[in-house]
Amino acid sequence: MTAASPANAANANKADRADGAGETAEIAAAVETVETVFRIESARIIAGVARIVRDVGLAEELAQDALVIALERWPESGVPDNPGAWLMATAKHRAIDLVRRKETYARKLAEVGRALEDVSPPDPADLARTAEDIDDDLLRLIFTACHPVLSTQARVALTLRLLGGLTTEEIARAFLVPEPTVAQRIGRAKRTLAQADVPFEVPYGDDRTARLSSVLEVIYLVFNEGYSATTGDDLVRPALCEDALRLARVLAGLLPQEPEVHGLAALLEFQSSRIAARTGPGGEPVLLADQNRTKWNRLLIRRGVDALERAGHGPYSLQAAIAACHARAVRYEDTDWTAIAALYGRLMALAPSPVVELNRAVAVAMAEGPAAGLKLVEALAEEPALKDYHLLPSVRGELLERLGRHAEARAEFARAAALTRNARERALLLERSSG
């Protein structure tokens, strides 16, 4: 037998290493695909499984089980043609197995009807649901996650987890709270829903109206926290805005006959269009008057206009109409402040709040002069809800500055800086307080 030459051995070793590297790359690619697909499809998978088990906490666990199975199998067998349907089918099979172990199959079949019949064939490829069925389940999940039996904080955390696909760590980082706190909120929310026996369904009539307002409120709160962070070193957290906007678009697609859903979608489209212009190169705030409007996203503005045409006359729709006035102005000087002040007046009549009145004061100051706006602001000075609201002294400082009362303005900016918990806003206000 002829001995292999050192060169041939070296070449063989290189080939082995190349094969090993290629295999490792394939495994890494498969794992990345699994995680990406799960992030995109997780809400629909959880919704589909929750329809069977009637428990969103358990549904999430079963969806995670399907993810683990995919991580074990796909690197060896390859990514299936329809990975989302594969994950859905696998999770549903596990749900059915669980149901069969806990109760007789016939009893559960009578309870959930066709849901189990649809997923009974053994081939996972045959278990892909129609788009309408999935959308129905997703709508049920949205209304369940935002059920009023939960606190607002719990609704926000659970919605971001189940529908936004965010991890506990990501939610904690977004809202600058400890990860264990978020985990406790989510866990407590799931237990509360189970203990209260909250039905996995879309409500109707007056109950639907009440529950829909809760859903819209959660999406709005998530967006606002991203658009103007209450705490931390960043003024804007675009990822949160993107999650909220995506949820609003999904909801608009699922409830096309609900005007306020389109109103919220329009509002978030308009607001999102300005995000790139709201901060400077170093992350510092850029006031509306100083923003480079060429950075405003015209596609999002067009989407906002389209959604506004389907909106109604509710609070979100009125706020969207106000945002549209800003979007139409090519220059800050072109802004129709009279129309904005009138819209805030209508909003105040429909959904009165001190914050709305403060915003109306700003618009009145722009339309009629700073003295007129300051008069409205002064009337809010003793409002308990605004006692620690940094924008009240900030607005007052702005109007005093315009009236030439510079010393008073600086004092107001300093007071606003002391109240805000956002580092970027504080830096801007301190700069203004120093003259």
CSV table of N, CA, C and O in Angstrom, one decimal, residues 22-119:
chain,number,residue,atom,x,y,z
A,22,GLY,N,-18.9,23.8,6.5
A,22,GLY,CA,-20.1,23.9,5.7
A,22,GLY,C,-21.3,23.4,6.4
A,22,GLY,O,-22.4,24.0,6.4
A,23,GLU,N,-21.1,22.3,7.1
A,23,GLU,CA,-22.2,21.7,7.9
A,23,GLU,C,-22.5,22.6,9.1
A,23,GLU,O,-23.7,22.8,9.4
A,24,THR,N,-21.5,23.2,9.7
A,24,THR,CA,-21.8,24.1,10.8
A,24,THR,C,-22.6,25.3,10.3
A,24,THR,O,-23.5,25.8,11.0
A,25,ALA,N,-22.2,25.8,9.1
A,25,ALA,CA,-22.9,27.0,8.6
A,25,ALA,C,-24.3,26.6,8.3
A,25,ALA,O,-25.3,27.5,8.5
A,26,GLU,N,-24.6,25.4,7.8
A,26,GLU,CA,-25.9,25.0,7.4
A,26,GLU,C,-26.8,24.9,8.7
A,26,GLU,O,-28.0,25.3,8.7
A,27,ILE,N,-26.2,24.4,9.8
A,27,ILE,CA,-26.9,24.3,11.0
A,27,ILE,C,-27.2,25.6,11.6
A,27,ILE,O,-28.4,25.9,12.0
A,28,ALA,N,-26.2,26.5,11.5
A,28,ALA,CA,-26.5,27.9,12.0
A,28,ALA,C,-27.6,28.6,11.2
A,28,ALA,O,-28.4,29.3,11.8
A,29,ALA,N,-27.6,28.4,9.9
A,29,ALA,CA,-28.6,29.0,9.0
A,29,ALA,C,-30.0,28.4,9.4
A,29,ALA,O,-31.0,29.2,9.4
A,30,ALA,N,-30.0,27.1,9.6
A,30,ALA,CA,-31.3,26.5,10.0
A,30,ALA,C,-31.8,27.1,11.3
A,30,ALA,O,-33.0,27.4,11.4
A,31,VAL,N,-30.9,27.2,12.3
A,31,VAL,CA,-31.3,27.7,13.6
A,31,VAL,C,-31.8,29.1,13.4
A,31,VAL,O,-32.8,29.5,14.0
A,32,GLU,N,-31.1,29.9,12.7
A,32,GLU,CA,-31.5,31.3,12.4
A,32,GLU,C,-32.9,31.4,11.8
A,32,GLU,O,-33.7,32.2,12.1
A,33,THR,N,-33.1,30.5,10.8
A,33,THR,CA,-34.4,30.4,10.1
A,33,THR,C,-35.5,30.1,11.1
A,33,THR,O,-36.6,30.7,11.1
A,34,VAL,N,-35.3,29.1,12.0
A,34,VAL,CA,-36.3,28.7,13.0
A,34,VAL,C,-36.6,29.9,13.8
A,34,VAL,O,-37.8,30.2,14.1
A,35,GLU,N,-35.6,30.6,14.4
A,35,GLU,CA,-35.9,31.7,15.3
A,35,GLU,C,-36.6,32.9,14.6
A,35,GLU,O,-37.5,33.5,15.1
A,36,THR,N,-36.2,33.1,13.3
A,36,THR,CA,-36.9,34.2,12.6
A,36,THR,C,-38.3,33.9,12.3
A,36,THR,O,-39.2,34.7,12.5
A,37,VAL,N,-38.6,32.7,11.8
A,37,VAL,CA,-39.9,32.3,11.5
A,37,VAL,C,-40.8,32.3,12.7
A,37,VAL,O,-41.9,32.8,12.7
A,38,PHE,N,-40.2,31.8,13.8
A,38,PHE,CA,-41.0,31.8,15.1
A,38,PHE,C,-41.4,33.2,15.5
A,38,PHE,O,-42.5,33.5,16.0
A,39,ARG,N,-40.4,34.1,15.4
A,39,ARG,CA,-40.7,35.5,15.8
A,39,ARG,C,-41.8,36.1,14.9
A,39,ARG,O,-42.7,36.8,15.5
A,40,ILE,N,-41.8,35.8,13.7
A,40,ILE,CA,-42.9,36.3,12.8
A,40,ILE,C,-44.2,35.6,13.0
A,40,ILE,O,-45.3,36.2,13.1
A,41,GLU,N,-44.2,34.3,13.2
A,41,GLU,CA,-45.4,33.5,13.3
A,41,GLU,C,-45.9,33.2,14.7
A,41,GLU,O,-47.0,32.7,14.9
A,42,SER,N,-45.1,33.6,15.7
A,42,SER,CA,-45.5,33.1,17.1
A,42,SER,C,-46.9,33.6,17.5
A,42,SER,O,-47.6,32.8,18.1
A,43,ALA,N,-47.3,34.8,17.2
A,43,ALA,CA,-48.6,35.3,17.6
A,43,ALA,C,-49.7,34.4,17.0
A,43,ALA,O,-50.7,34.0,17.7
A,44,ARG,N,-49.6,34.1,15.7
A,44,ARG,CA,-50.6,33.3,15.0
A,44,ARG,C,-50.6,31.8,15.6
A,44,ARG,O,-51.6,31.2,15.7
A,45,ILE,N,-49.4,31.3,15.9
A,45,ILE,CA,-49.3,30.0,16.4
A,45,ILE,C,-50.0,29.9,17.8
A,45,ILE,O,-50.8,29.0,18.1
A,46,ILE,N,-49.6,30.9,18.7
A,46,ILE,CA,-50.2,30.9,20.0
A,46,ILE,C,-51.7,31.1,19.9
A,46,ILE,O,-52.5,30.4,20.6
A,47,ALA,N,-52.2,31.9,19.0
A,47,ALA,CA,-53.6,32.1,18.8
A,47,ALA,C,-54.3,30.9,18.4
A,47,ALA,O,-55.4,30.5,18.9
A,48,GLY,N,-53.7,30.2,17.4
A,48,GLY,CA,-54.3,28.9,16.9
A,48,GLY,C,-54.4,27.8,18.0
A,48,GLY,O,-55.4,27.1,18.1
A,49,VAL,N,-53.3,27.7,18.8
A,49,VAL,CA,-53.3,26.7,19.8
A,49,VAL,C,-54.3,27.1,21.0
A,49,VAL,O,-54.9,26.3,21.6
A,50,ALA,N,-54.3,28.4,21.3
A,50,ALA,CA,-55.2,28.9,22.4
A,50,ALA,C,-56.7,28.6,22.1
A,50,ALA,O,-57.5,28.3,23.0
A,51,ARG,N,-57.0,28.5,20.8
A,51,ARG,CA,-58.4,28.1,20.4
A,51,ARG,C,-58.7,26.7,20.8
A,51,ARG,O,-59.9,26.4,21.1
A,52,ILE,N,-57.7,25.9,20.9
A,52,ILE,CA,-57.9,24.5,21.3
A,52,ILE,C,-57.9,24.3,22.8
A,52,ILE,O,-58.7,23.7,23.4
A,53,VAL,N,-56.8,24.9,23.5
A,53,VAL,CA,-56.6,24.7,24.9
A,53,VAL,C,-57.3,25.7,25.8
A,53,VAL,O,-57.4,25.5,27.0
A,54,ARG,N,-57.7,26.8,25.2
A,54,ARG,CA,-58.5,27.9,25.9
A,54,ARG,C,-57.7,28.5,27.0
A,54,ARG,O,-58.2,28.8,28.1
A,55,ASP,N,-56.3,28.6,26.9
A,55,ASP,CA,-55.5,29.1,27.9
A,55,ASP,C,-54.3,29.7,27.2
A,55,ASP,O,-53.4,28.9,26.7
A,56,VAL,N,-54.1,31.0,27.3
A,56,VAL,CA,-53.0,31.6,26.5
A,56,VAL,C,-51.7,31.3,27.1
A,56,VAL,O,-50.7,31.2,26.3
A,57,GLY,N,-51.6,31.1,28.4
A,57,GLY,CA,-50.3,30.7,29.0
A,57,GLY,C,-49.9,29.3,28.5
A,57,GLY,O,-48.7,29.1,28.1
A,58,LEU,N,-50.8,28.4,28.5
A,58,LEU,CA,-50.5,27.0,28.1
A,58,LEU,C,-50.2,27.1,26.6
A,58,LEU,O,-49.3,26.3,26.1
A,59,ALA,N,-51.0,27.9,25.8
A,59,ALA,CA,-50.7,28.0,24.4
A,59,ALA,C,-49.3,28.4,24.1
A,59,ALA,O,-48.7,28.0,23.1
A,60,GLU,N,-48.9,29.4,24.9
A,60,GLU,CA,-47.5,29.9,24.6
A,60,GLU,C,-46.5,28.8,24.9
A,60,GLU,O,-45.5,28.6,24.2
A,61,GLU,N,-46.7,28.0,26.0
A,61,GLU,CA,-45.8,26.9,26.3
A,61,GLU,C,-45.7,25.9,25.1
A,61,GLU,O,-44.7,25.4,24.8
A,62,LEU,N,-46.9,25.6,24.6
A,62,LEU,CA,-46.9,24.6,23.5
A,62,LEU,C,-46.3,25.1,22.2
A,62,LEU,O,-45.6,24.4,21.5
A,63,ALA,N,-46.4,26.4,22.0
A,63,ALA,CA,-45.8,27.1,20.9
A,63,ALA,C,-44.2,27.0,21.0
A,63,ALA,O,-43.5,26.7,20.1
A,64,GLN,N,-43.8,27.2,22.3
A,64,GLN,CA,-42.4,27.1,22.6
A,64,GLN,C,-41.9,25.7,22.4
A,64,GLN,O,-40.8,25.5,21.9
A,65,ASP,N,-42.7,24.7,22.7
A,65,ASP,CA,-42.4,23.3,22.5
A,65,ASP,C,-42.1,23.0,21.0
A,65,ASP,O,-41.2,22.3,20.6
A,66,ALA,N,-43.0,23.6,20.2
A,66,ALA,CA,-42.8,23.4,18.7
A,66,ALA,C,-41.5,24.1,18.3
A,66,ALA,O,-40.9,23.5,17.4
A,67,LEU,N,-41.2,25.2,18.8
A,67,LEU,CA,-39.9,25.8,18.5
A,67,LEU,C,-38.7,24.9,18.8
A,67,LEU,O,-37.8,24.8,18.0
A,68,VAL,N,-38.8,24.3,20.0
A,68,VAL,CA,-37.7,23.4,20.5
A,68,VAL,C,-37.6,22.2,19.5
A,68,VAL,O,-36.5,21.8,19.1
A,69,ILE,N,-38.7,21.7,19.1
A,69,ILE,CA,-38.7,20.5,18.2
A,69,ILE,C,-38.1,20.9,16.8
A,69,ILE,O,-37.3,20.2,16.2
A,70,ALA,N,-38.5,22.1,16.4
A,70,ALA,CA,-37.9,22.6,15.1
A,70,ALA,C,-36.4,22.8,15.2
A,70,ALA,O,-35.6,22.5,14.3
A,71,LEU,N,-35.9,23.3,16.3
A,71,LEU,CA,-34.5,23.5,16.5
A,71,LEU,C,-33.7,22.2,16.5
A,71,LEU,O,-32.6,22.1,16.1
A,72,GLU,N,-34.4,21.1,17.0
A,72,GLU,CA,-33.8,19.8,16.9
A,72,GLU,C,-33.8,19.2,15.6
A,72,GLU,O,-32.8,18.5,15.2
A,73,ARG,N,-34.9,19.4,14.8
A,73,ARG,CA,-35.1,18.6,13.6
A,73,ARG,C,-34.6,19.3,12.3
A,73,ARG,O,-34.1,18.7,11.4
A,74,TRP,N,-34.9,20.7,12.2
A,74,TRP,CA,-34.6,21.3,11.0
A,74,TRP,C,-33.1,21.3,10.6
A,74,TRP,O,-32.8,21.2,9.4
A,75,PRO,N,-32.2,21.5,11.5
A,75,PRO,CA,-30.8,21.4,11.1
A,75,PRO,C,-30.4,20.1,10.4
A,75,PRO,O,-29.5,20.0,9.6
A,76,GLU,N,-31.1,19.0,10.7
A,76,GLU,CA,-30.9,17.7,10.1
A,76,GLU,C,-31.7,17.4,8.9
A,76,GLU,O,-31.2,17.0,7.9
A,77,SER,N,-33.0,17.7,9.0
A,77,SER,CA,-33.9,17.4,7.9
A,77,SER,C,-34.1,18.5,6.9
A,77,SER,O,-34.6,18.3,5.8
A,78,GLY,N,-33.6,19.7,7.3
A,78,GLY,CA,-33.8,20.9,6.4
A,78,GLY,C,-35.0,21.6,6.7
A,78,GLY,O,-36.0,21.1,7.3
A,79,VAL,N,-35.1,22.9,6.3
A,79,VAL,CA,-36.2,23.8,6.6
A,79,VAL,C,-37.4,23.4,5.7
A,79,VAL,O,-37.2,23.3,4.4
A,80,PRO,N,-38.6,23.1,6.2
A,80,PRO,CA,-39.7,22.7,5.3
A,80,PRO,C,-40.1,23.9,4.4
A,80,PRO,O,-39.8,25.0,4.6
A,81,ASP,N,-40.9,23.5,3.4
A,81,ASP,CA,-41.3,24.5,2.4
A,81,ASP,C,-42.2,25.6,3.0
A,81,ASP,O,-42.1,26.8,2.6
A,82,ASN,N,-43.0,25.2,4.0
A,82,ASN,CA,-43.9,26.2,4.7
A,82,ASN,C,-43.6,26.1,6.2
A,82,ASN,O,-44.3,25.4,6.9
A,83,PRO,N,-42.5,26.8,6.6
A,83,PRO,CA,-42.1,26.6,8.0
A,83,PRO,C,-43.1,27.1,9.0
A,83,PRO,O,-43.3,26.5,10.1
A,84,GLY,N,-43.9,28.1,8.7
A,84,GLY,CA,-44.9,28.6,9.6
A,84,GLY,C,-46.0,27.6,9.8
A,84,GLY,O,-46.4,27.4,10.9
A,85,ALA,N,-46.4,26.9,8.7
A,85,ALA,CA,-47.4,25.9,8.8
A,85,ALA,C,-46.9,24.7,9.6
A,85,ALA,O,-47.7,24.1,10.4
A,86,TRP,N,-45.6,24.4,9.4
A,86,TRP,CA,-45.0,23.3,10.2
A,86,TRP,C,-45.1,23.5,11.6
A,86,TRP,O,-45.4,22.6,12.4
A,87,LEU,N,-44.7,24.7,12.1
A,87,LEU,CA,-44.7,25.1,13.5
A,87,LEU,C,-46.1,25.1,14.0
A,87,LEU,O,-46.4,24.6,15.1
A,88,MET,N,-47.0,25.6,13.2
A,88,MET,CA,-48.4,25.6,13.7
A,88,MET,C,-49.0,24.2,13.9
A,88,MET,O,-49.6,23.9,14.9
A,89,ALA,N,-48.7,23.3,12.9
A,89,ALA,CA,-49.2,22.0,12.9
A,89,ALA,C,-48.6,21.2,14.1
A,89,ALA,O,-49.3,20.5,14.8
A,90,THR,N,-47.3,21.4,14.3
A,90,THR,CA,-46.6,20.7,15.4
A,90,THR,C,-47.2,21.1,16.8
A,90,THR,O,-47.4,20.3,17.7
A,91,ALA,N,-47.4,22.5,16.9
A,91,ALA,CA,-47.9,23.0,18.2
A,91,ALA,C,-49.3,22.5,18.4
A,91,ALA,O,-49.7,22.1,19.6
A,92,LYS,N,-50.1,22.4,17.4
A,92,LYS,CA,-51.5,21.9,17.5
A,92,LYS,C,-51.5,20.4,17.8
A,92,LYS,O,-52.4,20.0,18.6
A,93,HIS,N,-50.6,19.7,17.2
A,93,HIS,CA,-50.6,18.2,17.6
A,93,HIS,C,-50.3,18.0,19.1
A,93,HIS,O,-50.9,17.2,19.7
A,94,ARG,N,-49.4,18.8,19.6
A,94,ARG,CA,-49.1,18.7,21.0
A,94,ARG,C,-50.3,19.2,21.9
A,94,ARG,O,-50.6,18.6,22.9
A,95,ALA,N,-51.0,20.2,21.4
A,95,ALA,CA,-52.2,20.6,22.1
A,95,ALA,C,-53.3,19.5,22.1
A,95,ALA,O,-53.9,19.3,23.2
A,96,ILE,N,-53.4,18.9,21.0
A,96,ILE,CA,-54.4,17.8,20.9
A,96,ILE,C,-54.0,16.6,21.8
A,96,ILE,O,-54.9,16.1,22.5
A,97,ASP,N,-52.8,16.3,21.8
A,97,ASP,CA,-52.3,15.2,22.7
A,97,ASP,C,-52.6,15.6,24.2
A,97,ASP,O,-53.0,14.7,25.0
A,98,LEU,N,-52.3,16.8,24.5
A,98,LEU,CA,-52.6,17.3,25.9
A,98,LEU,C,-54.1,17.2,26.2
A,98,LEU,O,-54.4,16.7,27.3
A,99,VAL,N,-54.9,17.6,25.3
A,99,VAL,CA,-56.4,17.6,25.5
A,99,VAL,C,-56.8,16.1,25.7
A,99,VAL,O,-57.6,15.8,26.6
A,100,ARG,N,-56.3,15.2,24.9
A,100,ARG,CA,-56.7,13.8,25.0
A,100,ARG,C,-56.2,13.2,26.3
A,100,ARG,O,-56.9,12.3,26.8
A,101,ARG,N,-55.1,13.7,26.8
A,101,ARG,CA,-54.6,13.1,28.1
A,101,ARG,C,-55.5,13.6,29.3
A,101,ARG,O,-55.7,12.9,30.2
A,102,LYS,N,-55.9,14.9,29.2
A,102,LYS,CA,-56.6,15.5,30.3
A,102,LYS,C,-58.1,15.1,30.3
A,102,LYS,O,-58.7,15.0,31.4
A,103,GLU,N,-58.7,14.9,29.2
A,103,GLU,CA,-60.1,14.6,29.1
A,103,GLU,C,-60.4,13.6,28.0
A,103,GLU,O,-59.5,13.4,27.1
A,104,THR,N,-61.5,13.1,27.9
A,104,THR,CA,-61.9,12.2,26.8
A,104,THR,C,-62.0,13.1,25.6
A,104,THR,O,-62.4,14.2,25.6
A,105,TYR,N,-61.5,12.5,24.5
A,105,TYR,CA,-61.5,13.2,23.2
A,105,TYR,C,-62.9,13.7,22.8
A,105,TYR,O,-63.1,14.8,22.3
A,106,ALA,N,-63.9,12.8,23.0
A,106,ALA,CA,-65.2,13.2,22.6
A,106,ALA,C,-65.8,14.4,23.3
A,106,ALA,O,-66.4,15.2,22.7
A,107,ARG,N,-65.5,14.5,24.6
A,107,ARG,CA,-66.0,15.6,25.4
A,107,ARG,C,-65.4,16.9,24.9
A,107,ARG,O,-66.0,17.9,24.8
A,108,LYS,N,-64.0,16.9,24.7
A,108,LYS,CA,-63.4,18.1,24.3
A,108,LYS,C,-63.8,18.4,22.8
A,108,LYS,O,-63.9,19.6,22.5
A,109,LEU,N,-64.0,17.4,22.0
A,109,LEU,CA,-64.4,17.7,20.6
A,109,LEU,C,-65.8,18.4,20.6
A,109,LEU,O,-66.0,19.3,19.8
A,110,ALA,N,-66.7,18.0,21.5
A,110,ALA,CA,-68.0,18.7,21.6
A,110,ALA,C,-67.8,20.1,22.0
A,110,ALA,O,-68.6,21.0,21.6
A,111,GLU,N,-66.8,20.4,22.9
A,111,GLU,CA,-66.6,21.7,23.4
A,111,GLU,C,-66.1,22.7,22.4
A,111,GLU,O,-66.5,23.8,22.2
A,112,VAL,N,-65.1,22.2,21.7
A,112,VAL,CA,-64.4,23.2,20.7
A,112,VAL,C,-64.8,23.0,19.3
A,112,VAL,O,-64.3,23.6,18.4
A,113,GLY,N,-65.7,22.0,19.0
A,113,GLY,CA,-66.2,21.8,17.7
A,113,GLY,C,-65.2,21.5,16.6
A,113,GLY,O,-64.3,20.7,16.8
A,114,ARG,N,-65.3,22.2,15.5
A,114,ARG,CA,-64.5,21.9,14.3
A,114,ARG,C,-63.0,22.1,14.5
A,114,ARG,O,-62.2,21.7,13.7
A,115,ALA,N,-62.7,22.9,15.6
A,115,ALA,CA,-61.2,23.2,15.7
A,115,ALA,C,-60.4,22.0,15.8
A,115,ALA,O,-59.3,21.9,15.1
A,116,LEU,N,-60.8,20.9,16.5
A,116,LEU,CA,-60.0,19.7,16.5
A,116,LEU,C,-60.1,18.9,15.3
A,116,LEU,O,-59.2,18.2,14.9
A,117,GLU,N,-61.3,18.9,14.6
A,117,GLU,CA,-61.4,18.1,13.4
A,117,GLU,C,-60.5,18.7,12.3
A,117,GLU,O,-59.9,17.9,11.5
A,118,ASP,N,-60.3,20.0,12.3
A,118,ASP,CA,-59.4,20.6,11.3
A,118,ASP,C,-58.0,20.1,11.5
A,118,ASP,O,-57.2,20.1,10.5
A,119,VAL,N,-57.6,19.7,12.7
A,119,VAL,CA,-56.2,19.4,12.9
A,119,VAL,C,-56.0,17.9,13.2
A,119,VAL,O,-54.9,17.5,13.6
